[in-house]
Short mmCIF file of C-alpha atoms (C1' of nucleotides) in Angstrom, two decimals:
data_model
loop_
_atom_site.label_atom_id
_atom_site.label_comp_id
_atom_site.label_asym_id
_atom_site.label_seq_id
_atom_site.Cartn_x
_atom_site.Cartn_y
_atom_site.Cartn_z
CA MET A 1 13.45 13.23 -31.96
CA ALA A 2 11.42 11.04 -29.69
CA HIS A 3 10.82 8.92 -32.71
CA SER A 4 14.38 8.52 -33.82
CA ALA A 5 14.26 4.87 -32.78
CA SER A 6 11.22 3.83 -34.74
CA THR A 7 12.73 4.22 -38.14
CA ASP A 8 11.40 3.80 -41.65
CA ALA A 9 8.82 1.03 -41.88
CA GLU A 10 7.78 1.14 -38.25
CA PRO A 11 4.88 3.49 -37.62
CA THR A 12 4.20 3.43 -33.91
CA VAL A 13 0.99 1.78 -32.93
CA ALA A 14 0.43 4.97 -31.03
CA VAL A 15 -0.71 6.46 -34.27
CA ALA A 16 -3.57 4.03 -34.56
CA ILE A 17 -5.38 5.53 -31.60
CA ASP A 18 -4.08 9.04 -31.60
CA ASP A 19 -3.75 11.80 -29.10
CA PRO A 20 -0.10 12.16 -28.26
CA GLY A 21 -0.28 12.08 -24.48
CA ILE A 22 1.85 14.13 -22.16
CA GLU A 23 4.56 11.74 -21.09
CA GLY A 24 8.22 12.56 -20.47
CA GLY A 25 10.12 12.85 -23.70
CA ALA A 26 8.07 10.36 -25.64
CA ASP A 27 4.79 10.18 -27.46
CA LEU A 28 2.42 7.72 -25.98
CA SER A 29 -1.08 7.49 -27.31
CA ARG A 30 -3.98 7.96 -24.98
CA PHE A 31 -4.61 4.27 -25.35
CA GLN A 32 -1.12 3.40 -24.25
CA CYS A 33 -1.26 5.78 -21.32
CA GLU A 34 -4.43 4.16 -20.09
CA VAL A 35 -3.08 0.66 -20.38
CA ILE A 36 0.16 1.62 -18.70
CA ASP A 37 -1.75 3.27 -15.94
CA ILE A 38 -3.65 0.07 -15.28
CA PHE A 39 -0.49 -1.99 -15.04
CA VAL A 40 1.23 0.55 -12.84
CA ARG A 41 -1.61 0.14 -10.38
CA VAL A 42 -1.47 -3.61 -10.54
CA ALA A 43 2.27 -3.45 -9.96
CA ASP A 44 1.74 -1.27 -6.96
CA LEU A 45 -0.80 -3.71 -5.58
CA LEU A 46 1.69 -6.53 -5.99
CA GLY A 47 4.54 -4.55 -4.50
CA ILE A 48 6.41 -4.31 -7.78
CA PRO A 49 8.20 -1.11 -8.82
CA LYS A 50 6.23 1.32 -10.89
CA SER A 51 8.80 1.31 -13.66
CA VAL A 52 8.25 -2.40 -14.14
CA GLY A 53 4.54 -1.85 -14.50
CA GLU A 54 5.20 0.88 -17.02
CA ILE A 55 7.38 -1.32 -19.15
CA TYR A 56 4.98 -4.21 -19.15
CA GLY A 57 2.08 -1.88 -19.82
CA LEU A 58 3.82 -0.32 -22.78
CA LEU A 59 4.58 -3.71 -24.27
CA TYR A 60 1.04 -4.85 -23.64
CA ALA A 61 -0.31 -1.79 -25.41
CA SER A 62 1.98 -2.20 -28.39
CA ALA A 63 0.98 -4.34 -31.31
CA ARG A 64 4.54 -5.37 -32.03
CA PRO A 65 7.69 -6.19 -30.10
CA LEU A 66 9.68 -3.21 -28.89
CA ALA A 67 13.43 -2.82 -28.62
CA PHE A 68 15.21 -1.72 -25.48
CA GLN A 69 15.76 1.69 -26.98
CA ASP A 70 12.08 2.11 -27.83
CA ILE A 71 11.14 1.45 -24.26
CA VAL A 72 13.63 3.93 -22.89
CA GLU A 73 12.50 6.64 -25.28
CA ARG A 74 8.78 6.18 -25.16
CA LEU A 75 8.63 6.00 -21.41
CA GLY A 76 11.26 8.67 -20.92
CA MET A 77 12.94 6.36 -18.46
CA SER A 78 16.63 5.91 -17.71
CA LYS A 79 18.50 3.05 -19.32
CA GLY A 80 19.29 1.76 -15.87
CA SER A 81 15.64 1.42 -14.89
CA ALA A 82 14.72 -0.13 -18.19
CA SER A 83 17.51 -2.65 -17.89
CA GLN A 84 16.61 -3.66 -14.38
CA GLY A 85 12.91 -3.67 -15.05
CA LEU A 86 13.29 -5.86 -18.10
CA ARG A 87 15.47 -8.23 -16.16
CA MET A 88 12.78 -8.66 -13.54
CA LEU A 89 10.12 -9.12 -16.19
CA ARG A 90 12.19 -11.75 -17.94
CA ALA A 91 12.97 -13.50 -14.67
CA THR A 92 9.27 -13.95 -13.96
CA GLY A 93 8.50 -14.85 -17.53
CA ALA A 94 6.29 -11.81 -18.03
CA VAL A 95 8.29 -10.75 -21.03
CA ARG A 96 10.42 -12.57 -23.52
CA LEU A 97 12.92 -11.79 -26.24
CA VAL A 98 12.04 -12.32 -29.85
CA TYR A 99 14.23 -12.07 -32.86
CA VAL A 100 13.09 -9.49 -35.35
CA PRO A 101 14.50 -10.00 -38.86
CA GLY A 102 16.56 -7.17 -40.20
CA ARG A 103 17.04 -5.55 -36.81
CA ARG A 104 20.18 -5.37 -34.82
CA ARG A 105 18.96 -6.07 -31.35
CA ASP A 106 16.40 -8.36 -29.90
CA HIS A 107 12.95 -7.10 -29.17
CA PHE A 108 10.64 -7.69 -26.25
CA LEU A 109 7.23 -9.28 -26.31
CA PRO A 110 4.81 -9.48 -23.37
CA GLU A 111 3.47 -12.77 -22.13
CA THR A 112 -0.29 -12.37 -22.31
CA GLU A 113 -1.48 -15.58 -20.71
CA LEU A 114 -2.69 -14.78 -17.24
CA ARG A 115 -1.84 -18.25 -16.08
CA ALA A 116 1.77 -17.92 -17.10
CA LEU A 117 2.07 -14.45 -15.63
CA LEU A 118 0.62 -15.54 -12.37
CA SER A 119 2.62 -18.67 -12.00
CA GLY A 120 5.79 -16.78 -12.81
CA PHE A 121 4.98 -14.24 -10.17
CA LEU A 122 4.07 -16.81 -7.59
CA LYS A 123 7.12 -18.92 -8.25
CA GLU A 124 9.49 -16.01 -8.17
CA LYS A 125 8.05 -13.77 -5.48
CA VAL A 126 5.82 -15.81 -3.24
CA GLN A 127 7.11 -19.36 -3.18
CA PRO A 128 10.48 -18.49 -1.64
CA HIS A 129 8.80 -16.81 1.31
CA PHE A 130 6.64 -19.83 1.79
CA GLU A 131 9.62 -22.10 1.88
CA SER A 132 11.61 -20.11 4.39
CA GLY A 133 8.41 -19.69 6.37
CA ALA A 134 7.98 -23.43 6.59
CA LEU A 135 11.37 -23.83 8.23
CA ARG A 136 10.69 -21.01 10.60
CA ILE A 137 7.45 -22.55 11.74
CA LYS A 138 9.02 -25.92 12.21
CA SER A 139 11.61 -24.44 14.52
CA LEU A 140 8.84 -22.70 16.40
CA GLN A 141 7.07 -25.98 16.87
CA ALA A 142 10.26 -27.48 18.17
CA LEU A 143 10.62 -24.61 20.60
CA VAL A 144 7.11 -25.00 21.91
CA ARG A 145 7.53 -28.72 22.24
CA SER A 146 10.72 -28.38 24.23
CA SER A 147 9.19 -25.80 26.54
CA SER A 148 6.32 -28.11 27.01
CA LEU A 149 8.58 -30.97 27.96
CA ALA A 150 10.42 -28.70 30.33
CA GLY A 151 7.34 -28.93 32.53
CA LYS A 152 5.93 -25.52 31.72
CA GLU A 153 2.55 -27.01 30.91
CA GLY A 154 -0.65 -25.19 31.73
CA PRO A 155 -3.70 -23.77 30.01
CA GLU A 156 -1.82 -20.82 28.55
CA MET A 157 0.90 -23.01 27.25
CA ALA A 158 -1.71 -25.24 25.65
CA LEU A 159 -3.30 -22.27 23.92
CA LEU A 160 -0.01 -21.12 22.52
CA ARG A 161 0.85 -24.58 21.30
CA GLU A 162 -2.51 -24.61 19.66
CA ARG A 163 -1.74 -21.35 17.92
CA VAL A 164 1.58 -22.57 16.67
CA ASN A 165 -0.13 -25.60 15.23
CA LYS A 166 -2.63 -23.36 13.55
CA LEU A 167 0.22 -21.46 12.04
CA GLY A 168 1.53 -24.72 10.61
CA ALA A 169 -1.88 -25.44 9.17
CA TRP A 170 -2.04 -22.02 7.52
CA GLN A 171 1.34 -22.56 6.01
CA LYS A 172 0.25 -25.86 4.61
CA LYS A 173 -3.00 -24.55 3.20
CA GLY A 174 -1.27 -21.59 1.71
CA GLY A 175 1.20 -23.85 -0.03
CA ALA A 176 -1.66 -25.96 -1.33
CA ILE A 177 -3.60 -23.10 -2.80
CA ILE A 178 -0.81 -21.76 -4.96
CA PRO A 179 -1.06 -24.52 -7.57
CA LEU A 180 -4.83 -24.37 -7.33
CA ILE A 181 -4.82 -20.72 -8.26
CA ALA A 182 -2.60 -21.47 -11.21
CA LYS A 183 -5.00 -24.19 -12.23
CA PHE A 184 -8.00 -21.91 -11.88
CA PHE A 185 -6.51 -19.54 -14.37
CA GLY A 186 -5.26 -22.27 -16.68
CA MET B 1 10.25 -1.46 34.77
CA ALA B 2 9.51 -3.00 31.45
CA HIS B 3 7.04 -5.09 33.33
CA SER B 4 5.21 -2.27 35.03
CA ALA B 5 2.21 -2.94 32.83
CA SER B 6 1.78 -6.58 33.69
CA THR B 7 0.82 -6.09 37.27
CA ASP B 8 0.01 -8.48 40.08
CA ALA B 9 -1.94 -11.46 38.84
CA GLU B 10 -0.73 -11.24 35.25
CA PRO B 11 2.48 -13.14 34.68
CA THR B 12 3.50 -12.52 31.11
CA VAL B 13 3.34 -15.52 28.88
CA ALA B 14 6.86 -14.54 28.10
CA VAL B 15 7.81 -16.24 31.30
CA ALA B 16 6.36 -19.51 30.13
CA ILE B 17 8.98 -19.86 27.42
CA ASP B 18 11.79 -17.82 28.82
CA ASP B 19 14.81 -16.15 27.42
CA PRO B 20 14.20 -12.42 27.60
CA GLY B 21 15.04 -11.48 24.04
CA ILE B 22 16.81 -8.34 22.98
CA GLU B 23 14.00 -6.06 21.95
CA GLY B 24 13.79 -2.28 22.47
CA GLY B 25 12.69 -1.42 25.96
CA ALA B 26 10.64 -4.51 26.55
CA ASP B 27 11.07 -8.13 27.40
CA LEU B 28 9.83 -10.44 24.74
CA SER B 29 10.37 -14.15 25.11
CA ARG B 30 12.24 -16.01 22.45
CA PHE B 31 8.95 -17.54 21.49
CA GLN B 32 7.32 -14.18 21.00
CA CYS B 33 10.24 -12.87 19.02
CA GLU B 34 10.02 -15.79 16.64
CA VAL B 35 6.31 -15.42 16.14
CA ILE B 36 6.58 -11.70 15.65
CA ASP B 37 9.33 -12.23 13.17
CA ILE B 38 7.12 -14.52 11.13
CA PHE B 39 4.31 -12.00 11.00
CA VAL B 40 6.63 -9.16 10.16
CA ARG B 41 7.71 -11.10 7.09
CA VAL B 42 4.16 -11.89 6.12
CA ALA B 43 3.29 -8.24 6.50
CA ASP B 44 6.16 -7.29 4.28
CA LEU B 45 5.00 -9.77 1.65
CA LEU B 46 1.54 -8.24 1.75
CA GLY B 47 2.85 -4.70 1.65
CA ILE B 48 1.74 -3.94 5.18
CA PRO B 49 3.87 -1.86 7.54
CA LYS B 50 6.26 -3.74 9.76
CA SER B 51 4.80 -2.24 12.90
CA VAL B 52 1.44 -3.76 12.06
CA GLY B 53 3.04 -7.16 11.71
CA GLU B 54 4.75 -6.70 15.04
CA ILE B 55 1.54 -5.86 16.81
CA TYR B 56 -0.38 -8.73 15.35
CA GLY B 57 2.52 -11.09 16.04
CA LEU B 58 2.73 -10.02 19.65
CA LEU B 59 -0.98 -10.56 20.14
CA TYR B 60 -0.80 -13.90 18.39
CA ALA B 61 2.03 -14.98 20.65
CA SER B 62 0.25 -13.88 23.80
CA ALA B 63 -2.10 -16.19 25.60
CA ARG B 64 -4.30 -13.36 26.77
CA PRO B 65 -5.58 -10.05 25.46
CA LEU B 66 -3.18 -7.16 25.73
CA ALA B 67 -3.90 -3.53 26.46
CA PHE B 68 -2.70 -0.69 24.31
CA GLN B 69 -0.09 0.16 26.87
CA ASP B 70 1.25 -3.41 26.95
CA ILE B 71 1.75 -3.32 23.23
CA VAL B 72 3.61 -0.04 23.33
CA GLU B 73 5.89 -1.19 26.11
CA ARG B 74 6.62 -4.70 25.00
CA LEU B 75 7.37 -3.70 21.45
CA GLY B 76 9.16 -0.51 22.43
CA MET B 77 7.08 1.27 19.84
CA SER B 78 5.69 4.79 19.85
CA LYS B 79 2.11 5.36 20.86
CA GLY B 80 1.49 6.83 17.44
CA SER B 81 2.52 3.68 15.62
CA ALA B 82 0.59 1.48 17.97
CA SER B 83 -2.50 3.57 17.55
CA GLN B 84 -2.34 3.58 13.77
CA GLY B 85 -1.37 -0.06 13.55
CA LEU B 86 -4.22 -1.13 15.79
CA ARG B 87 -6.62 0.93 13.76
CA MET B 88 -5.58 -0.86 10.59
CA LEU B 89 -5.81 -4.23 12.28
CA ARG B 90 -9.27 -3.45 13.55
CA ALA B 91 -10.36 -2.14 10.18
CA THR B 92 -9.47 -5.45 8.54
CA GLY B 93 -10.91 -7.47 11.38
CA ALA B 94 -7.52 -8.94 12.27
CA VAL B 95 -7.86 -7.78 15.84
CA ARG B 96 -10.79 -6.99 18.03
CA LEU B 97 -11.47 -5.34 21.33
CA VAL B 98 -12.52 -7.38 24.31
CA TYR B 99 -13.68 -6.24 27.64
CA VAL B 100 -11.53 -7.47 30.49
CA PRO B 101 -13.23 -7.34 33.88
CA GLY B 102 -11.58 -5.18 36.46
CA ARG B 103 -9.42 -3.34 33.95
CA ARG B 104 -9.81 0.22 32.88
CA ARG B 105 -9.24 0.03 29.18
CA ASP B 106 -10.23 -2.44 26.57
CA HIS B 107 -7.84 -5.12 25.50
CA PHE B 108 -6.98 -6.50 22.09
CA LEU B 109 -7.42 -10.03 20.89
CA PRO B 110 -6.17 -11.39 17.57
CA GLU B 111 -8.50 -13.02 15.10
CA THR B 112 -7.01 -16.45 14.53
CA GLU B 113 -9.25 -17.80 11.80
CA LEU B 114 -7.34 -17.68 8.54
CA ARG B 115 -10.53 -17.33 6.62
CA ALA B 116 -11.57 -14.24 8.50
CA LEU B 117 -8.12 -12.71 8.28
CA LEU B 118 -7.92 -13.32 4.60
CA SER B 119 -11.36 -12.07 3.76
CA GLY B 120 -10.77 -8.97 5.81
CA PHE B 121 -7.57 -8.30 3.97
CA LEU B 122 -9.07 -8.95 0.59
CA LYS B 123 -12.11 -6.84 1.24
CA GLU B 124 -10.13 -3.94 2.60
CA LYS B 125 -7.02 -3.92 0.45
CA VAL B 126 -7.72 -5.78 -2.75
CA GLN B 127 -11.38 -5.39 -3.57
CA PRO B 128 -11.26 -1.60 -3.97
CA HIS B 129 -8.53 -1.88 -6.57
CA PHE B 130 -10.56 -4.45 -8.43
CA GLU B 131 -13.54 -2.20 -8.52
CA SER B 132 -11.77 0.88 -9.77
CA GLY B 133 -9.92 -1.38 -12.21
CA ALA B 134 -13.18 -2.58 -13.64
CA LEU B 135 -14.24 0.96 -14.51
CA ARG B 136 -10.88 1.71 -15.99
CA ILE B 137 -11.02 -1.29 -18.26
CA LYS B 138 -14.52 -0.46 -19.38
CA SER B 139 -13.42 2.97 -20.45
CA LEU B 140 -10.51 1.40 -22.30
CA GLN B 141 -12.89 -0.86 -24.16
CA ALA B 142 -14.94 2.15 -25.08
CA LEU B 143 -11.84 3.89 -26.33
CA VAL B 144 -10.81 0.96 -28.47
CA ARG B 145 -14.30 0.59 -29.84
CA SER B 146 -14.52 4.23 -30.84
CA SER B 147 -11.14 4.13 -32.53
CA SER B 148 -12.28 1.07 -34.31
CA LEU B 149 -15.41 2.78 -35.55
CA ALA B 150 -13.35 5.75 -36.62
CA GLY B 151 -12.11 3.57 -39.43
CA LYS B 152 -8.71 2.81 -37.99
CA GLU B 153 -9.22 -0.89 -38.46
CA GLY B 154 -6.34 -3.17 -39.40
CA PRO B 155 -4.51 -6.21 -38.09
CA GLU B 156 -2.68 -4.24 -35.40
CA MET B 157 -5.85 -2.62 -34.25
CA ALA B 158 -7.47 -6.04 -34.05
CA LEU B 159 -4.64 -7.36 -31.93
CA LEU B 160 -4.91 -4.49 -29.50
CA ARG B 161 -8.64 -4.87 -29.23
CA GLU B 162 -8.04 -8.49 -28.50
CA ARG B 163 -5.66 -7.58 -25.72
CA VAL B 164 -8.09 -5.18 -24.17
CA ASN B 165 -10.70 -7.89 -24.17
CA LYS B 166 -8.25 -10.22 -22.53
CA LEU B 167 -7.72 -7.60 -19.87
CA GLY B 168 -11.45 -7.59 -19.27
CA ALA B 169 -11.39 -11.36 -18.93
CA TRP B 170 -8.56 -11.21 -16.40
CA GLN B 171 -10.45 -8.69 -14.39
CA LYS B 172 -13.48 -10.89 -14.36
CA LYS B 173 -11.61 -14.01 -13.40
CA GLY B 174 -9.75 -12.17 -10.71
CA GLY B 175 -12.99 -10.98 -9.24
CA ALA B 176 -14.35 -14.49 -9.33
CA ILE B 177 -11.45 -16.06 -7.55
CA ILE B 178 -11.56 -13.83 -4.49
CA PRO B 179 -14.61 -15.50 -2.98
CA LEU B 180 -13.24 -18.88 -4.02
CA ILE B 181 -10.10 -18.30 -2.03
CA ALA B 182 -12.15 -17.31 0.97
CA LYS B 183 -14.14 -20.49 0.55
CA PHE B 184 -11.03 -22.61 0.23
CA PHE B 185 -9.87 -21.42 3.60
CA GLY B 186 -13.31 -21.61 5.18
"C1'" DT C 1 41.91 -3.06 -35.10
"C1'" DC C 2 39.57 1.17 -34.02
"C1'" DT C 3 35.18 3.27 -33.55
"C1'" DT C 4 30.43 3.30 -32.65
"C1'" DT C 5 26.30 1.51 -30.83
"C1'" DA C 6 23.88 -1.28 -27.24
"C1'" DG C 7 23.12 -2.59 -22.73
"C1'" DT C 8 24.62 -3.60 -17.73
"C1'" DT C 9 26.12 -2.28 -13.16
"C1'" DC C 10 26.19 0.11 -9.09
"C1'" DA C 11 26.92 4.18 -6.12
"C1'" DA C 12 24.56 8.32 -5.25
"C1'" DA C 13 20.31 11.09 -5.57
"C1'" DT C 14 15.38 11.03 -5.26
"C1'" DA C 15 11.09 9.69 -3.91
"C1'" DA C 16 7.89 7.05 -1.23
"C1'" DT C 17 6.73 5.15 3.10
"C1'" DC C 18 6.86 4.48 7.93
"C1'" DT C 19 7.77 6.03 12.59
"C1'" DT C 20 8.14 9.24 16.05
"C1'" DG C 21 6.90 12.76 19.33
"C1'" DA C 22 4.46 16.41 20.92
"C1'" DA C 23 0.15 18.74 21.09
"C1'" DC C 24 -4.48 17.66 21.61
"C1'" DA C 25 -9.05 15.27 22.89
"C1'" DA C 26 -11.67 12.02 25.72
"C1'" DA C 27 -12.65 9.53 29.58
"C1'" DA C 28 -11.92 8.11 34.22
"C1'" DT C 29 -10.62 9.48 38.96
"C1'" DG C 30 -10.52 11.99 43.18
"C1'" DC D 1 -14.38 20.37 38.32
"C1'" DA D 2 -9.52 19.88 38.39
"C1'" DT D 3 -6.37 16.25 37.59
"C1'" DT D 4 -4.55 12.22 35.79
"C1'" DT D 5 -4.55 8.59 32.68
"C1'" DT D 6 -5.41 6.89 28.01
"C1'" DG D 7 -5.36 7.23 23.30
"C1'" DT D 8 -5.46 9.96 18.65
"C1'" DT D 9 -3.67 13.05 15.13
"C1'" DC D 10 -0.45 14.81 12.19
"C1'" DA D 11 3.77 17.41 10.87
"C1'" DA D 12 8.55 16.51 10.92
"C1'" DG D 13 12.17 13.15 10.92
"C1'" DA D 14 14.00 8.56 9.82
"C1'" DT D 15 14.09 4.79 6.98
"C1'" DT D 16 13.63 2.06 2.81
"C1'" DA D 17 13.03 1.45 -1.86
"C1'" DT D 18 13.44 3.14 -6.47
"C1'" DT D 19 15.49 5.79 -10.11
"C1'" DT D 20 19.13 7.98 -12.22
"C1'" DG D 21 23.56 8.72 -14.45
"C1'" DA D 22 28.02 7.80 -15.45
"C1'" DA D 23 31.56 4.44 -15.92
"C1'" DC D 24 32.13 0.11 -17.92
"C1'" DT D 25 31.67 -4.30 -20.94
"C1'" DA D 26 30.16 -6.48 -25.15
"C1'" DA D 27 29.06 -6.76 -29.75
"C1'" DA D 28 28.75 -4.72 -34.51
"C1'" DG D 29 30.53 -2.01 -38.26
"C1'" DA D 30 34.12 0.32 -40.86
#
DNA sequence: TCTTTAGTTCAAATAATCTTGAACAAAATG
DNA sequence: CATTTTGTTCAAGATTATTTGAACTAAAGA
């Protein structure tokens, strides 16, 4: 029954490297379990929901595109999680839709270029924080400057102003390294 | 009463840039609130508890070392949180103890070199995952190789082996970039 | 058009994580 | 050495994030 989705001419890749695995209501090969496990850990490290790591891992460990239904069944995951997880993966460009001839619905394919994955992640999850952070720091600098003008000068004040400037420098460096990382992996 | 900790000759920096702020049971200046807020967001981005961000932020926004008690009072935080948070900050080298003459207990000073902060964080929080990941990937490669030998060859098998190899390459590159990042900020 | 299949949404349930508080240990004080 | 002050530990509670499930919309098939 777990296989009801992979009809006729679609032997699961799972079969290639056997050993059914013990997952929910599906049949993942040992190979797939291992790969999924790796991506679940990476997801955790990046602060991404486990379910998203599972989905990406399953796609990565599958030799062909999988349909929504396949994902739900093989991972034994709710449709809701699969839907949301796939949305996030598409939003960051980690997964894309491909048309599969003779099949009703679209199928999903993982992006396997590290550079693309990384830049998607950075653009979607990190960049925004950097941008709002920049504003925040600017207003801090304004605050310090005004206090300074208000005659509150002194050695402590100077140290704090120094720290705020350092914060600005961090911000700037951090912004600069993002494209460099992307380039490094390019 | 909130000030009971900052005795006699220790006017809080808070006073330098006034405006009491609305925090728990303490009196944080507007300046301190802003700085703390920035670090709380950074902490969140890095998957670090909010309380840890608060502590580091307070120290960063203070012109002089603070004692454990100061931290608890100014942030209106439990001793438990402060203790655990400071432990984590010390473990990553983000904060260190300094002796303050004439005072009973040690005081805490923030590390303000980005390079040091970053390398502490990477070494403590990222490196371990990389190392266990390396083992995991090796065992995957072994698995794929054995399946391959077992005569399960074919185009799909080849694709999966390719992906596993790619995973190994990612791992390697990732490991290589960590020191580069540290150097970039050095 | 009516029915069936496919996928999305979102409120509620669950799970994971963080914080608190109280009991305990360690060190300074008298 | 008894007492007070300082800080740690950890189980229980509070909070936050994730997952589920059921109601709903959209598209395909009859």
